[in-house]
Short mmCIF file of C-alpha atoms in Angstrom, two decimals:
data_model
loop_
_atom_site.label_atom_id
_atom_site.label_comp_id
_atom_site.label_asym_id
_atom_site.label_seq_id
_atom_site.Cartn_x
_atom_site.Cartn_y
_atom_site.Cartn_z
CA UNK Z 1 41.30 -8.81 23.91
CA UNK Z 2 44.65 -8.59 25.59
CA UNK Z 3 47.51 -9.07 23.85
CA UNK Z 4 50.58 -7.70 25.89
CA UNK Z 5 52.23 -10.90 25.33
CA UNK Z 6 53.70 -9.61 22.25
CA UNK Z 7 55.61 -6.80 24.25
CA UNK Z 8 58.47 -7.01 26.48
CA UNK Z 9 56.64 -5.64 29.48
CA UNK Z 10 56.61 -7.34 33.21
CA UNK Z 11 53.13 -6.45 34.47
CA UNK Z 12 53.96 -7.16 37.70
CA UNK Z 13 56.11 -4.49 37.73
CA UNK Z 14 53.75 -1.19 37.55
CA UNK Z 15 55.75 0.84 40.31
CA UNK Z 16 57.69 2.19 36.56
CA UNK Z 17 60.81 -0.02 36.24
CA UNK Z 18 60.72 0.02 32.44
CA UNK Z 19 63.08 -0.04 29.68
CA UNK Z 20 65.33 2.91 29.51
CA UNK Z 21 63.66 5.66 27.39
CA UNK Z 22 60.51 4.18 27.54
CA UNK Z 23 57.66 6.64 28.66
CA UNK Z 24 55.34 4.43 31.29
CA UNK Z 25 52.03 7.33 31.43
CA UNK Z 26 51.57 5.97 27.98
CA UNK Z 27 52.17 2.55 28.65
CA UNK Z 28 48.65 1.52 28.45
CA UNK Z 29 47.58 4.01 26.02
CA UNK Z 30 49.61 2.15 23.11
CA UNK Z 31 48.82 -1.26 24.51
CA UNK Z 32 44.88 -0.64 23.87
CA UNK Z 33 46.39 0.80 20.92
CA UNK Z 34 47.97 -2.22 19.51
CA UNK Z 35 45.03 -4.49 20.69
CA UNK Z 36 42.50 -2.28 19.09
CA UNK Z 37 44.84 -2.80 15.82
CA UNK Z 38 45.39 -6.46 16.02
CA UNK Z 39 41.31 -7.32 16.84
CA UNK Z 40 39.96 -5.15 13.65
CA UNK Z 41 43.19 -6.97 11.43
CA UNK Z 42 41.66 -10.46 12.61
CA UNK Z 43 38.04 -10.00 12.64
CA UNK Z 44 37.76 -7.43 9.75
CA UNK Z 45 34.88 -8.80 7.22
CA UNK Z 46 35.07 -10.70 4.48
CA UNK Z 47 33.58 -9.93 1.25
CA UNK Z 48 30.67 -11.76 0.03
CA UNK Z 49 30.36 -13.51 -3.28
CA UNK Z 50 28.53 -15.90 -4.92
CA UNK Z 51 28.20 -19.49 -4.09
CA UNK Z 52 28.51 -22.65 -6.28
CA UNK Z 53 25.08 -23.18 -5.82
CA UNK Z 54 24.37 -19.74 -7.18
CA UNK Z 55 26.63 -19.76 -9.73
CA UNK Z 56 25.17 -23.26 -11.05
CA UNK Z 57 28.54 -23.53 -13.89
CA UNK Z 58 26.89 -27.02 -14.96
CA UNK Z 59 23.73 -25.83 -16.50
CA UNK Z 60 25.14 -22.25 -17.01
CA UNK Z 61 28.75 -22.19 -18.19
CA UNK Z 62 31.49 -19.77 -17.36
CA UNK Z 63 33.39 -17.92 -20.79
CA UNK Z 64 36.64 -15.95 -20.40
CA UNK Z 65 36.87 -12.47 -21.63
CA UNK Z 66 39.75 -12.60 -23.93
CA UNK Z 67 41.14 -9.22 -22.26
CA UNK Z 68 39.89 -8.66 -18.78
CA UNK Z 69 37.06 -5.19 -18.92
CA UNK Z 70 37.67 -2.77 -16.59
CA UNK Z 71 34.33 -2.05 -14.79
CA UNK Z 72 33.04 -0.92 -11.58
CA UNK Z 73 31.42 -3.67 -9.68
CA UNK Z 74 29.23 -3.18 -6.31
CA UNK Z 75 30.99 -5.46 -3.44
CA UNK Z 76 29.03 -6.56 -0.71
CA UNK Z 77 30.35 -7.05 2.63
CA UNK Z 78 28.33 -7.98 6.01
CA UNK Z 79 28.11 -4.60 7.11
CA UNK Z 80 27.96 -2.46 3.94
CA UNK Z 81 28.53 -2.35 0.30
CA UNK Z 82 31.04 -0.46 -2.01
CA UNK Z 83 31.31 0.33 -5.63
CA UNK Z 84 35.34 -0.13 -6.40
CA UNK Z 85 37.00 -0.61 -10.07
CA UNK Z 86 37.66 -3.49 -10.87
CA UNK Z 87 38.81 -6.14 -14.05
CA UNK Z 88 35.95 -9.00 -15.12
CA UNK Z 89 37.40 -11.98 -15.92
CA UNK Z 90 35.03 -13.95 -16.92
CA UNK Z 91 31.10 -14.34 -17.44
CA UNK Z 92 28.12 -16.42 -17.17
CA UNK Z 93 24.46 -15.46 -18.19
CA UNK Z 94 23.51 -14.33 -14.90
CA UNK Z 95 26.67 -13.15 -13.09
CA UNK Z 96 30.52 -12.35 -13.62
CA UNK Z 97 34.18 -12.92 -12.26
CA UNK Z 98 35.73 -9.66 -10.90
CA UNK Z 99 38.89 -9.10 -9.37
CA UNK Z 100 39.55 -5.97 -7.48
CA UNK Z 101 42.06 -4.25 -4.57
CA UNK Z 102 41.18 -3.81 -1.39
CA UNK Z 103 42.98 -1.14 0.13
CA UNK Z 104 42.29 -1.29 3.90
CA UNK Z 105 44.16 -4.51 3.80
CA UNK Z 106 46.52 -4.54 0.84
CA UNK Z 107 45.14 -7.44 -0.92
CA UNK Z 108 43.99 -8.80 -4.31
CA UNK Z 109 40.50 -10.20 -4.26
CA UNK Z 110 38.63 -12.54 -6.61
CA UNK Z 111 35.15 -13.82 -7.23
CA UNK Z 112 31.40 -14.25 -8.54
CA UNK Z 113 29.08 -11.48 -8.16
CA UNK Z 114 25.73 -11.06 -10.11
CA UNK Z 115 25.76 -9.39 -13.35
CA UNK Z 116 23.73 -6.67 -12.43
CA UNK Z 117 25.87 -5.18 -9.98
CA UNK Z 118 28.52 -4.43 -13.12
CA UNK Z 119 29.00 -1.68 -15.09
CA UNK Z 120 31.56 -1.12 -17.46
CA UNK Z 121 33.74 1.42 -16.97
CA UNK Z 122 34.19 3.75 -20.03
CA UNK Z 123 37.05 3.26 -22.72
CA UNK Z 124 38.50 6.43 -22.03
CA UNK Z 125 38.34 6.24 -18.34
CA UNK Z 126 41.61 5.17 -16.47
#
């Protein structure tokens, strides 16, 4: 994936008739650079949680903690799977509503998981 649309460079122009300042041998190496960056931002993976069809909330209602628990919760994603700290939310019989950071990309998450892939974390644990 290409992307040197997003900088000002003339590819044409490869005899080195850049900007002022601007060091061509590495011209390329920070255009891979960026690409590599901007390819793993839009197809990094997404985690997965439960479906409404797993879930089944008609037969098997949801009920809000009345302070969120801090636990650790496994997380599965496509590739892997990662035990991270977390807050449930909420609960069913068979599974429970986390919400956790993600790190890599600086974003709070939300969702079903099953029940046994909790643990709470201990009261005197921060």
């Amino acid at each position: 994936m290409q992307v040197h649309s997003l900088l000002t460079f003339d590819e044409s122009d490869q005899s080195g008739g850049g900007a002022i300042g601007e060091n061509k041998r590495y011209r390329w190496y920070y255009d891979d650079l960026l690409d590599r960056w901007i390819e793993g931002l839009v197809m990094r993976e997404e985690p997965i949680m439960l479906t409404e069809v797993e879930l089944d909330l008609p037969s098997n209602p949801a009920r809000d903690f009345p302070e969120p628990w801090r636990v650790y919760v496994w997380i599965r994603y496509p590739s892997s799977a990662y035990r991270v700290q977390a807050h449930a939310r909420a609960w069913t019989r068979t599974a429970v509503k986390v919400s956790f950071f993600e790190p890599g990309i600086k974003i709070q998450r939300e969702g079903w998981v099953w029940v046994g892939s909790v643990t709470r974390a201990a009261p005197d644990e921060k």
